[in-house]
mmCIF file of C-alpha atoms and ligand atoms in Angstrom:
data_model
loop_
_atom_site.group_PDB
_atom_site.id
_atom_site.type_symbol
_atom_site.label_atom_id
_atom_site.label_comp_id
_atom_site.label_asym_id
_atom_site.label_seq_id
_atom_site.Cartn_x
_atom_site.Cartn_y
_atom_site.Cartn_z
ATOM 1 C CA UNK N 114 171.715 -61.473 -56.059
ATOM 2 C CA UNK N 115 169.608 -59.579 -58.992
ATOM 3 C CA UNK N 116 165.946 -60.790 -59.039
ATOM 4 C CA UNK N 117 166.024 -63.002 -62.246
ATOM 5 C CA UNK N 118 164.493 -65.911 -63.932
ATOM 6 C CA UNK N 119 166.073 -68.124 -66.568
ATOM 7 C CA UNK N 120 162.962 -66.884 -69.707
ATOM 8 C CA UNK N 121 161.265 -63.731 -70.158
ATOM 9 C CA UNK N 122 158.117 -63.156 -72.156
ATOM 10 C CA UNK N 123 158.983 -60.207 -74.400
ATOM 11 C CA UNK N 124 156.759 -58.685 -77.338
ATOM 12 C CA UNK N 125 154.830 -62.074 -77.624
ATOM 13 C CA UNK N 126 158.095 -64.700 -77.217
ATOM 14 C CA UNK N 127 159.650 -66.571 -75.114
ATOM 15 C CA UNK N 128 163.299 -65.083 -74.470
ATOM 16 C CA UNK N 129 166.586 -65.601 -72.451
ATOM 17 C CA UNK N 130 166.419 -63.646 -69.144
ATOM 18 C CA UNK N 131 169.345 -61.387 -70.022
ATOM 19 C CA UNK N 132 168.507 -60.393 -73.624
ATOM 20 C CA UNK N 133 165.458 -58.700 -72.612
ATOM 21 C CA UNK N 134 167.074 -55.382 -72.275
ATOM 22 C CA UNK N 135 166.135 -52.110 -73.363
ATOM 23 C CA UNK N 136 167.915 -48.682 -75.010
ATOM 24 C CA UNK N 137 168.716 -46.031 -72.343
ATOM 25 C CA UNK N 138 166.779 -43.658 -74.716
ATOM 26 C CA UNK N 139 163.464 -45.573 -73.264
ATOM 27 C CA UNK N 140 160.651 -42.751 -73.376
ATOM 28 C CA UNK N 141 159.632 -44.812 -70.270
ATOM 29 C CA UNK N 142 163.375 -44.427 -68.395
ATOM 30 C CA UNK N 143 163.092 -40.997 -68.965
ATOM 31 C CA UNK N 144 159.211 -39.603 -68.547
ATOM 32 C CA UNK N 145 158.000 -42.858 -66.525
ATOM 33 C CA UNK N 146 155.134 -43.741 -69.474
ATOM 34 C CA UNK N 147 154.361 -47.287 -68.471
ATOM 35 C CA UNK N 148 151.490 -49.334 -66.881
ATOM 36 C CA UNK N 149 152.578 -52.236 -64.981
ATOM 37 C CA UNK N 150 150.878 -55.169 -62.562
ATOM 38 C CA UNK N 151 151.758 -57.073 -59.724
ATOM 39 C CA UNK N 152 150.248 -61.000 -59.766
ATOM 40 C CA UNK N 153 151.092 -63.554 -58.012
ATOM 41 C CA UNK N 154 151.054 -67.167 -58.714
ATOM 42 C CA UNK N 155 150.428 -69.612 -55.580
ATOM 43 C CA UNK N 156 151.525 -73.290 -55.329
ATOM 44 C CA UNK N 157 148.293 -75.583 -54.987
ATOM 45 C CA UNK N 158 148.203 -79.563 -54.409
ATOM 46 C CA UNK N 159 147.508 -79.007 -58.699
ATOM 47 C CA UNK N 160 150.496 -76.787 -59.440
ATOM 48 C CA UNK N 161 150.626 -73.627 -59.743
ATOM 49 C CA UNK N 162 147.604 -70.943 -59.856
ATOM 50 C CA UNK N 163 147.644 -67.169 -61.381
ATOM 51 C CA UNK N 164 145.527 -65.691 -58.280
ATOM 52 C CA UNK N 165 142.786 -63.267 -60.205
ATOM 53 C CA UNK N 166 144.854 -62.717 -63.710
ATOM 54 C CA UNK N 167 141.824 -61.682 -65.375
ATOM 55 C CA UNK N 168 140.986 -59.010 -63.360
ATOM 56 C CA UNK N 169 145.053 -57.430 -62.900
ATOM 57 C CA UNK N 170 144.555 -57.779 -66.924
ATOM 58 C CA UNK N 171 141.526 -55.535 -66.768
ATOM 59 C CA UNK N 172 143.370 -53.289 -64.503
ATOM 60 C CA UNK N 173 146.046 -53.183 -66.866
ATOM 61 C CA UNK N 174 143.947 -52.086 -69.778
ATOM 62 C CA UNK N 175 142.604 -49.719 -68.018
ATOM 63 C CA UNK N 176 145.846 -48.253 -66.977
ATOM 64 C CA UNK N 177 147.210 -48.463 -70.769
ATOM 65 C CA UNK N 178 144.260 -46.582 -71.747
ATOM 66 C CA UNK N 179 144.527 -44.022 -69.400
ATOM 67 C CA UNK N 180 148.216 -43.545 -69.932
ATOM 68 C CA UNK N 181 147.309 -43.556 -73.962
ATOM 69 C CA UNK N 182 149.655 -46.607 -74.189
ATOM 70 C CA UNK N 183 148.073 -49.212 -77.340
ATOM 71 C CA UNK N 184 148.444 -52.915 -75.810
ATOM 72 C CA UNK N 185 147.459 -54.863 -78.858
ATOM 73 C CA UNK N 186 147.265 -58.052 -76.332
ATOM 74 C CA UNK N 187 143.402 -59.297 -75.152
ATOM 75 C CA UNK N 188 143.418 -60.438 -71.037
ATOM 76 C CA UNK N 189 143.190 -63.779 -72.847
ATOM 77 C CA UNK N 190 146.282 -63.593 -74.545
ATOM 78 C CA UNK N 191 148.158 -61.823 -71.490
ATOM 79 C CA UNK N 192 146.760 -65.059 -69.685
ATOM 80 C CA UNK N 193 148.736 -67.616 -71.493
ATOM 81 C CA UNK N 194 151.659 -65.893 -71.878
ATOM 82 C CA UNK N 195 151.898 -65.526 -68.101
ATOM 83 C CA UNK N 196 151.322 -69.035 -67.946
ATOM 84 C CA UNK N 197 153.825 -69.581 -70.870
ATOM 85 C CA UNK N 198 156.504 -67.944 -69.074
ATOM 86 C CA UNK N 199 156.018 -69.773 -65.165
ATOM 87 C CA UNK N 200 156.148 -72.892 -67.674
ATOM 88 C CA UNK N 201 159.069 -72.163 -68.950
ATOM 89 C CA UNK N 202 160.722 -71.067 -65.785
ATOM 90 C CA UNK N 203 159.428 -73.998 -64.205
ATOM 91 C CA UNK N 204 158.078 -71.802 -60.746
ATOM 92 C CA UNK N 205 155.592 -73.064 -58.270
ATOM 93 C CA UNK N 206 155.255 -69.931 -57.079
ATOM 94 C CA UNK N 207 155.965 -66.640 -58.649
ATOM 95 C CA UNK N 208 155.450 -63.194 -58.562
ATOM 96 C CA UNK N 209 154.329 -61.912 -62.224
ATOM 97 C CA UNK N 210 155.361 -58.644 -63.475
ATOM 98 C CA UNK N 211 153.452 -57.421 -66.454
ATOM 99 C CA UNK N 212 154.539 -54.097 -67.673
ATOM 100 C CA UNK N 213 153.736 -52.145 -70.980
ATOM 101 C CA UNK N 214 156.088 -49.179 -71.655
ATOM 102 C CA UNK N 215 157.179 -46.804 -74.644
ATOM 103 C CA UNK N 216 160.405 -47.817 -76.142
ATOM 104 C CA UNK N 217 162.920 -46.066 -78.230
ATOM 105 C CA UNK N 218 162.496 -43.447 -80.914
ATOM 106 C CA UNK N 219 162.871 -39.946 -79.637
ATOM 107 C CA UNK N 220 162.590 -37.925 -76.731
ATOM 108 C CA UNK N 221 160.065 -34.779 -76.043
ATOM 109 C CA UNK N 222 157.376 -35.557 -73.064
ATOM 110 C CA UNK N 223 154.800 -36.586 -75.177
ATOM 111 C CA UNK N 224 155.877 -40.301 -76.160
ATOM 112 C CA UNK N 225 153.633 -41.630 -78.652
ATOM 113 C CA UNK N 226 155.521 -41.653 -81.223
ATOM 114 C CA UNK N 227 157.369 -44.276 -79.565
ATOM 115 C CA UNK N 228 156.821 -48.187 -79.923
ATOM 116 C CA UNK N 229 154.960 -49.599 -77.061
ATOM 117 C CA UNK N 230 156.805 -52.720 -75.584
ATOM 118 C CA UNK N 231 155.364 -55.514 -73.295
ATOM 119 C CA UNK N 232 156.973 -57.823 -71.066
ATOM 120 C CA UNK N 233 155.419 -59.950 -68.540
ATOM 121 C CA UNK N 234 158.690 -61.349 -65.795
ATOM 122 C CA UNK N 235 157.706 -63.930 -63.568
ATOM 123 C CA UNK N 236 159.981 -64.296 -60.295
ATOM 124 C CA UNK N 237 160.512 -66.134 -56.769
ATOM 125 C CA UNK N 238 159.197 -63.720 -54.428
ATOM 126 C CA UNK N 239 158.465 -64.297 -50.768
ATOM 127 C CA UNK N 240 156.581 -61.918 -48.223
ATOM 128 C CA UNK N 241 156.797 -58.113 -49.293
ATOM 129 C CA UNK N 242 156.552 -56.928 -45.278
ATOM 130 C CA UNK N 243 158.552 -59.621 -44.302
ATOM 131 C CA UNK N 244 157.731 -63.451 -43.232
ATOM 132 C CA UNK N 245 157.103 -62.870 -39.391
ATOM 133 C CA UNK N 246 155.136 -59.519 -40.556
ATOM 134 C CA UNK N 247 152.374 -61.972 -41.201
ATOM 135 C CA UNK N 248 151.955 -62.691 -38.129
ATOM 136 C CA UNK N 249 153.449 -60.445 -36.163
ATOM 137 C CA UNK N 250 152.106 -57.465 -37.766
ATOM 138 C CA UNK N 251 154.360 -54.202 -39.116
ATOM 139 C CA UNK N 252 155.292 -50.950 -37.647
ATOM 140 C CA UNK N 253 154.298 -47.876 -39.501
ATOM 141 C CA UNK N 254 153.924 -44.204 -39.563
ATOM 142 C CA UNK N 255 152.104 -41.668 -41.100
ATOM 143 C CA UNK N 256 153.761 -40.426 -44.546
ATOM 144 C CA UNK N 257 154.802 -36.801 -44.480
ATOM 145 C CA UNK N 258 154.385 -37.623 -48.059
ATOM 146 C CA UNK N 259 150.622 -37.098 -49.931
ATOM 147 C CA UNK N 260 149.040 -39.078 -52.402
ATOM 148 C CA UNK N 261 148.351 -37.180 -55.512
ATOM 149 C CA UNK N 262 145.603 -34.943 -55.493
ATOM 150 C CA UNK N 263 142.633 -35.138 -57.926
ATOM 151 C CA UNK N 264 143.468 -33.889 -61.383
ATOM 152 C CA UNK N 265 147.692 -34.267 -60.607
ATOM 153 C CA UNK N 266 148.295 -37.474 -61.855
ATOM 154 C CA UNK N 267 145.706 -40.831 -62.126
ATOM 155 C CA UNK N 268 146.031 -43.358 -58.700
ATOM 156 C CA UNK N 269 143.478 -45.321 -60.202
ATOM 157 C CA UNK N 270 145.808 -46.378 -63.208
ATOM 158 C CA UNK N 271 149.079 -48.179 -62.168
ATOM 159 C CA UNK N 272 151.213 -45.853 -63.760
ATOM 160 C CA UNK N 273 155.395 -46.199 -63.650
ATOM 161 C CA UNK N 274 155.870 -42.731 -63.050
ATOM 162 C CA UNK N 275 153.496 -42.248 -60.230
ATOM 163 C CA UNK N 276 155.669 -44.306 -58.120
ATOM 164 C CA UNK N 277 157.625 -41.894 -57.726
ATOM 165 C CA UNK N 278 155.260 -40.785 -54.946
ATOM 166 C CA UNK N 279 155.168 -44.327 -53.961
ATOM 167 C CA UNK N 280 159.013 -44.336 -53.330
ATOM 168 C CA UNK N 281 158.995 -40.926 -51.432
ATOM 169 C CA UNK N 282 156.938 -42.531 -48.916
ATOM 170 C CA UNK N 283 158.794 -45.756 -48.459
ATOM 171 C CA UNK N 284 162.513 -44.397 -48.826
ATOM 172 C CA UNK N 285 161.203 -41.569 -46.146
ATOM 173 C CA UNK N 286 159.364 -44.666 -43.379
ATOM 174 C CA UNK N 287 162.662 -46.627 -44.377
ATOM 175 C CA UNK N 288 164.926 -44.087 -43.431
ATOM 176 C CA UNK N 289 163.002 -43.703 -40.327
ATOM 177 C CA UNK N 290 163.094 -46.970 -39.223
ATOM 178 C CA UNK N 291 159.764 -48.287 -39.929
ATOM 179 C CA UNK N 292 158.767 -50.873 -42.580
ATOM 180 C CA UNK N 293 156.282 -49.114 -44.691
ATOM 181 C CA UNK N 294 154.306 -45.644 -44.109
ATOM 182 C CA UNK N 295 150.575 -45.037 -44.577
ATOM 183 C CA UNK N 296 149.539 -41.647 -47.259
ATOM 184 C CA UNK N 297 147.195 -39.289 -46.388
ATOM 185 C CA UNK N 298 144.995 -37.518 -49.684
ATOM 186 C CA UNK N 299 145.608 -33.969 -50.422
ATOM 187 C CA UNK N 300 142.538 -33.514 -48.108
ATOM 188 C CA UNK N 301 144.308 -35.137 -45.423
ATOM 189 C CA UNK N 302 142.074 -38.239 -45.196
ATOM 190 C CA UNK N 303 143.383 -41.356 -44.970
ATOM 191 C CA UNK N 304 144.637 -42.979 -48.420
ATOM 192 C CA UNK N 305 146.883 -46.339 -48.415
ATOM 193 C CA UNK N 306 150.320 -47.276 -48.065
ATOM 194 C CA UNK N 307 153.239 -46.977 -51.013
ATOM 195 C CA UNK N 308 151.819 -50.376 -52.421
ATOM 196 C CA UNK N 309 149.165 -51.547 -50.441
ATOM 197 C CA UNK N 310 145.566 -50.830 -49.167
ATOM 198 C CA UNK N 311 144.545 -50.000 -46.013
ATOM 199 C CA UNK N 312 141.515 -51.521 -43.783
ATOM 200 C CA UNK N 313 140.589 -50.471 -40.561
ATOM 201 C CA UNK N 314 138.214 -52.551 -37.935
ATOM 202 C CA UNK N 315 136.511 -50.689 -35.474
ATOM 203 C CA UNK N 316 133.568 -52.303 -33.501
ATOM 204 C CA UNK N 317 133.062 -54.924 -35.216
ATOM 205 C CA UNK N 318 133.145 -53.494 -38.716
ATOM 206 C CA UNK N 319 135.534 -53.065 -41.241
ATOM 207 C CA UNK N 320 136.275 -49.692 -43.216
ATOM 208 C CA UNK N 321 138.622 -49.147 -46.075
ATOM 209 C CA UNK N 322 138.705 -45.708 -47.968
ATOM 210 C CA UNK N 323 136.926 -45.280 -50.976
ATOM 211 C CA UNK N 324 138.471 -44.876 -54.581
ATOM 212 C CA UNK N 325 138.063 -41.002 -54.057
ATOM 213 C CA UNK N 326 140.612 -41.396 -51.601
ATOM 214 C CA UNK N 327 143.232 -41.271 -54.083
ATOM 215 C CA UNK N 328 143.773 -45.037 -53.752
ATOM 216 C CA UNK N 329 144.452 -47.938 -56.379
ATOM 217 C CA UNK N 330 141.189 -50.413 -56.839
ATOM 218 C CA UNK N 331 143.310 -52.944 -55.334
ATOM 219 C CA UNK N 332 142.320 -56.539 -56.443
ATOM 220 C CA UNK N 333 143.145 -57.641 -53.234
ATOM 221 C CA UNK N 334 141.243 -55.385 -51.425
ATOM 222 C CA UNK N 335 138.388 -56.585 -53.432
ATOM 223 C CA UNK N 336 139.204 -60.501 -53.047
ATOM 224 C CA UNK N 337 139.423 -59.290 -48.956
ATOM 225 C CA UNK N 338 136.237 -57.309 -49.105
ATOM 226 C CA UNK N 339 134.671 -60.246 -50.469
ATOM 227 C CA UNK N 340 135.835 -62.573 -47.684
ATOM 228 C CA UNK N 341 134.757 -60.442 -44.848
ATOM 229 C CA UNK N 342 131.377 -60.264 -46.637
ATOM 230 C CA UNK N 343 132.037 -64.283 -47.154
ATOM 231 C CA UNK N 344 132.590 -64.580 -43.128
ATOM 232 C CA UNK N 345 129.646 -62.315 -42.224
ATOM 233 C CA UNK N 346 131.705 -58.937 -41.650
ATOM 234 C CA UNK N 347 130.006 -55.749 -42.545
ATOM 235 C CA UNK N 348 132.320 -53.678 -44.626
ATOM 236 C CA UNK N 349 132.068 -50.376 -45.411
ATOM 237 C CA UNK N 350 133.874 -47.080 -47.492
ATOM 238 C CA UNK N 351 134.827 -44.337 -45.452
ATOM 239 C CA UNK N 352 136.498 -41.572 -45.381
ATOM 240 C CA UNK N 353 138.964 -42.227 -42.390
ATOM 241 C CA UNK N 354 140.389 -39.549 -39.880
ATOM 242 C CA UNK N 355 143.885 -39.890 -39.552
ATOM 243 C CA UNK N 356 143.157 -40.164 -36.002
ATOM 244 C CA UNK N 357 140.926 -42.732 -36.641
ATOM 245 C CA UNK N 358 144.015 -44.673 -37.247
ATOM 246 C CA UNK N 359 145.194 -44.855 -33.617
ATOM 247 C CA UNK N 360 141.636 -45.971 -32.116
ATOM 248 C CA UNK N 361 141.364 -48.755 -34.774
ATOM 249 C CA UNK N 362 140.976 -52.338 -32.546
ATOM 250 C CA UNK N 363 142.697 -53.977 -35.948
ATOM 251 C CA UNK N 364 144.114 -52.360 -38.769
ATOM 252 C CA UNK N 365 145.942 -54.402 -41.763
ATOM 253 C CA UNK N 366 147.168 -53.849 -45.719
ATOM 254 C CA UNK N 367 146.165 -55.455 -48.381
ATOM 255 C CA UNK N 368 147.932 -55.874 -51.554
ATOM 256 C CA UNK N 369 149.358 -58.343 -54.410
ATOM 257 C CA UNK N 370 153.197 -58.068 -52.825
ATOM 258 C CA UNK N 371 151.779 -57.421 -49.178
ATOM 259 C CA UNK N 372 149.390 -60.001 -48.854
ATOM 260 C CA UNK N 373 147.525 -59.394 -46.038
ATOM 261 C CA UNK N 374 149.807 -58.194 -43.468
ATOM 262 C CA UNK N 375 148.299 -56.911 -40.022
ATOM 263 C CA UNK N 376 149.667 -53.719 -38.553
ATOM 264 C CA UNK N 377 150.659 -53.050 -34.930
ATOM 265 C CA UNK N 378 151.481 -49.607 -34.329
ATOM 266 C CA UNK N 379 150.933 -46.512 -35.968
ATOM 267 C CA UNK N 380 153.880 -43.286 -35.320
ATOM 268 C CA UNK N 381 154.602 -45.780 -32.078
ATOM 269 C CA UNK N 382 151.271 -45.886 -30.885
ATOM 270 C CA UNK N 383 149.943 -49.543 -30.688
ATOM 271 C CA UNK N 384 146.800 -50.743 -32.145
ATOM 272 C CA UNK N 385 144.843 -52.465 -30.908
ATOM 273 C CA UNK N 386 146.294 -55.288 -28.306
ATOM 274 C CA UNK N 387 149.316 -54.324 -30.103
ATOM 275 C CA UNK N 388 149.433 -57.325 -32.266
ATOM 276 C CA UNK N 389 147.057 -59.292 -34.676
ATOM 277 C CA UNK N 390 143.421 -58.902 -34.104
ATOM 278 C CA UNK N 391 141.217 -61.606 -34.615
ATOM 279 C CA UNK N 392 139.229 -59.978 -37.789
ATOM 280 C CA UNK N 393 142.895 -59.919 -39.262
ATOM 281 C CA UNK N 394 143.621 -63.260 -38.503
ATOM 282 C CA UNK N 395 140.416 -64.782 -39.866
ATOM 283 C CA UNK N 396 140.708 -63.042 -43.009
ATOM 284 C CA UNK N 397 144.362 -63.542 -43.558
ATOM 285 C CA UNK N 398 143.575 -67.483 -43.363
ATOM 286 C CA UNK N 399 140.665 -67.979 -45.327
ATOM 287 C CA UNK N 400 142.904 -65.940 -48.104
ATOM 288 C CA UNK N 401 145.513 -68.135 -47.674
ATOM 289 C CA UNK N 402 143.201 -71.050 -47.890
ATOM 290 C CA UNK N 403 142.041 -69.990 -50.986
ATOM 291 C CA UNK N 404 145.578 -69.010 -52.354
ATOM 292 C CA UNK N 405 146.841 -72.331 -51.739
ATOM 293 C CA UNK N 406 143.832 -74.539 -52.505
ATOM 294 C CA UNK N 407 142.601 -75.776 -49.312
ATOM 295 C CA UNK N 408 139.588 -74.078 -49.546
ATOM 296 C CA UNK N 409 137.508 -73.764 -52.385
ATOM 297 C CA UNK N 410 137.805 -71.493 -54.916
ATOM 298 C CA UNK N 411 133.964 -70.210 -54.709
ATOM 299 C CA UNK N 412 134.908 -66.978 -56.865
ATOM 300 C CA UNK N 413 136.616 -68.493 -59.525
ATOM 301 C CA UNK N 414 139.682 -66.460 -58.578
ATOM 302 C CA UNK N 415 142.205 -69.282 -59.455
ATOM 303 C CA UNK N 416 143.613 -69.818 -62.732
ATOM 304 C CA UNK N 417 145.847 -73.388 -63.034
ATOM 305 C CA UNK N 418 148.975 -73.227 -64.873
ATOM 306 C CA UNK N 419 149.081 -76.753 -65.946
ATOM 307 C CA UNK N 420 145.811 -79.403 -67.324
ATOM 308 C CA UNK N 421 144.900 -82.042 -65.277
ATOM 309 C CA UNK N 422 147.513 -84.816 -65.601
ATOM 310 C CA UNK N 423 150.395 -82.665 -66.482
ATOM 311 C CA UNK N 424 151.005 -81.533 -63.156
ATOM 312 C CA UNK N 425 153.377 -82.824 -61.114
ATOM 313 C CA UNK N 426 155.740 -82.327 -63.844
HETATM 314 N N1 PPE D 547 148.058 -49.410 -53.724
HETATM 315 C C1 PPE D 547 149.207 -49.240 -54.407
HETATM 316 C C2 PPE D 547 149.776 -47.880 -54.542
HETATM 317 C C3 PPE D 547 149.833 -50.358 -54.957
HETATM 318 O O1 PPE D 547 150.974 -50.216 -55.639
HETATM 319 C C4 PPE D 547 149.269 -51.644 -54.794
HETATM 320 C C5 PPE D 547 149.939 -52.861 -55.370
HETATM 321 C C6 PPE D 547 148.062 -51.760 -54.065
HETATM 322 C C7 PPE D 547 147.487 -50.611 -53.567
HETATM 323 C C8 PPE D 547 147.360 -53.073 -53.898
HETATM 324 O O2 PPE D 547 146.800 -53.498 -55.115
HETATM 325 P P1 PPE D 547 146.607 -55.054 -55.463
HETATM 326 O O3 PPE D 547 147.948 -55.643 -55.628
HETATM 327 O O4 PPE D 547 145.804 -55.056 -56.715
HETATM 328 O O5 PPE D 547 145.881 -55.663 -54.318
HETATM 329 N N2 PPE D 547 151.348 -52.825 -55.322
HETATM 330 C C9 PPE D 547 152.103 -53.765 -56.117
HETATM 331 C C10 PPE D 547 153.535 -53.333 -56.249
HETATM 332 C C11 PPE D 547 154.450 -53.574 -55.086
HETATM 333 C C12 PPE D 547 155.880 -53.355 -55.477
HETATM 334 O O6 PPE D 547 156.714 -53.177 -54.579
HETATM 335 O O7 PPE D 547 156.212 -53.381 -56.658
HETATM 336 C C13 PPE D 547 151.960 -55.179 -55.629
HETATM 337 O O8 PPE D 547 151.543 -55.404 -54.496
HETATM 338 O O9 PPE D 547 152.225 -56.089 -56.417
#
């Protein structure tokens, strides 16, 4: 069954799912020139809430302007469309989809004479890694795959075409027979997964790679960072070892689709007691506490769909 959703926000309306369709002469098909987010919206005891909107927005902008793609829409007005559109499909819970692209006029690599199109799809999506990965924790390897190296292409902009390396590494751990694969950076230092962070306890402390690693800013790496902080953790960026890797005590991805999902073993070599570590586990449920309302949202990282009053439908 295709992904779908009954309306689509296209160009600033309110469409039919299947009339939001494109030319096949899409610059974007063809060259990958498109920005695009991942959101999610979680169910609360008041309806549904757009977990940190504002910020994916920012990151969107900043990946538009990077990618020279005009989005004539403020974070405000990205906002309530997203909110238009889980209306309309009357979700709970969604995954939103934002994506900016160049459309049809003509082809030659650079696009900008083309139009710039904007859709923002909001879907039912459950785990990325898998329901028991949650708790259970996933199986992963090292990628054979790098990340792009400084000056190739732009990991800190979430760029269509650059996940094309993204897709290397997951098609390659697929094929293999493990559920995701973690990058290295052209220098061989650790980097992230296909479409997730990557944090590392050791000791007591937490480490996750800088943004030099080659890595997205993740927002949920910052929302994470902020709850070990929040829970007395001491985080730090480093530059990891991949050998660092197999000594972790806990090691776990963050990310919009991912969550946070702990990880067990590394090319077959367990971490840690081999499954979630108790860093993990505190930090995966205050996130979920926050993501579903049972704990106060002290960062203002919740955004309600509906007023007061209008929810339950
Ligand atoms: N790194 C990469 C390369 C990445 O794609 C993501 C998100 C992250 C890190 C985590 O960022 P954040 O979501 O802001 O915490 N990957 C999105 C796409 C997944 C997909 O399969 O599509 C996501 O998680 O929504």
């Amino acid at each position: 069954m295709p992904m779908k959703a009954d309306w689509m926000w296209m160009n600033g309306q309110l469409i039919p799912w299947d009339q939001a369709t494109v030319h096949v002469f899409t610059h974007a098909l063809h060259y990958g020139s498109s920005a695009f987010e991942g959101i999610r919206a979680y169910s609360t005891p008041k309806g549904p809430a757009i977990f940190r909107g504002p910020e994916h927005y920012r990151r969107l902008h900043d990946s538009c302007k990077i990618m020279r793609l005009p989005l004539k829409y403020s974070i405000e007005e990205l906002m309530e469309a997203t909110k238009a559109a889980i209306r309309a499909n009357k979700q709970n819970a969604c995954y939103i989809r934002p994506l900016v692209f160049r459309g049809y006029e003509s082809l030659g690599v650079d696009g900008r004479k083309c139009p710039v199109e904007v859709i923002i799809g909001t879907v039912p999506w459950g785990a990325y890694l898998g329901e028991e990965a949650l708790t259970q924790g996933v199986d992963v390897a090292v990628s054979s795959w790098r990340r792009m190296a400084p000056g190739t292409l732009a990991p800190l902009g979430k760029i269509g075409g650059q996940y094309v390396n993204s897709q290397f590494i997951a098609m390659e751990a697929h094929d293999n027979g493990f559920i995701e694969a973690i990058s290295l950076d052209i220098h061989g230092y650790v980097s992230e997964g296909s479409g997730e962070n990557i944090f590392m306890v050791r000791d007591g402390v937490i480490y996750t790679p800088p943004l030099s690693s080659s890595i997205l800013g993740g927002i949920t790496r910052d929302a994470v960072i902020t709850i070990a902080r929040d829970l007395g953790y001491e985080v730090q960026f480093a530059v990891l070892m991949r050998e660092m890797l197999y000594i972790a005590d806990e090691l776990f991805f963050t990310g919009t689709a991912a969550e946070v999902t702990p990880i067990r073993s590394v090319d077959h070599v367990p971490i840690g007691s081999g499954s979630r570590g108790p860093i993990t586990k505190a930090i995966q449920e205050r996130f979920f506490a926050i993501t579903s309302g049972e704990y106060p949202d002290e960062h203002g990282w919740l955004d309600h769909v509906y007023e007061e009053g209008e929810w339950p439908l």
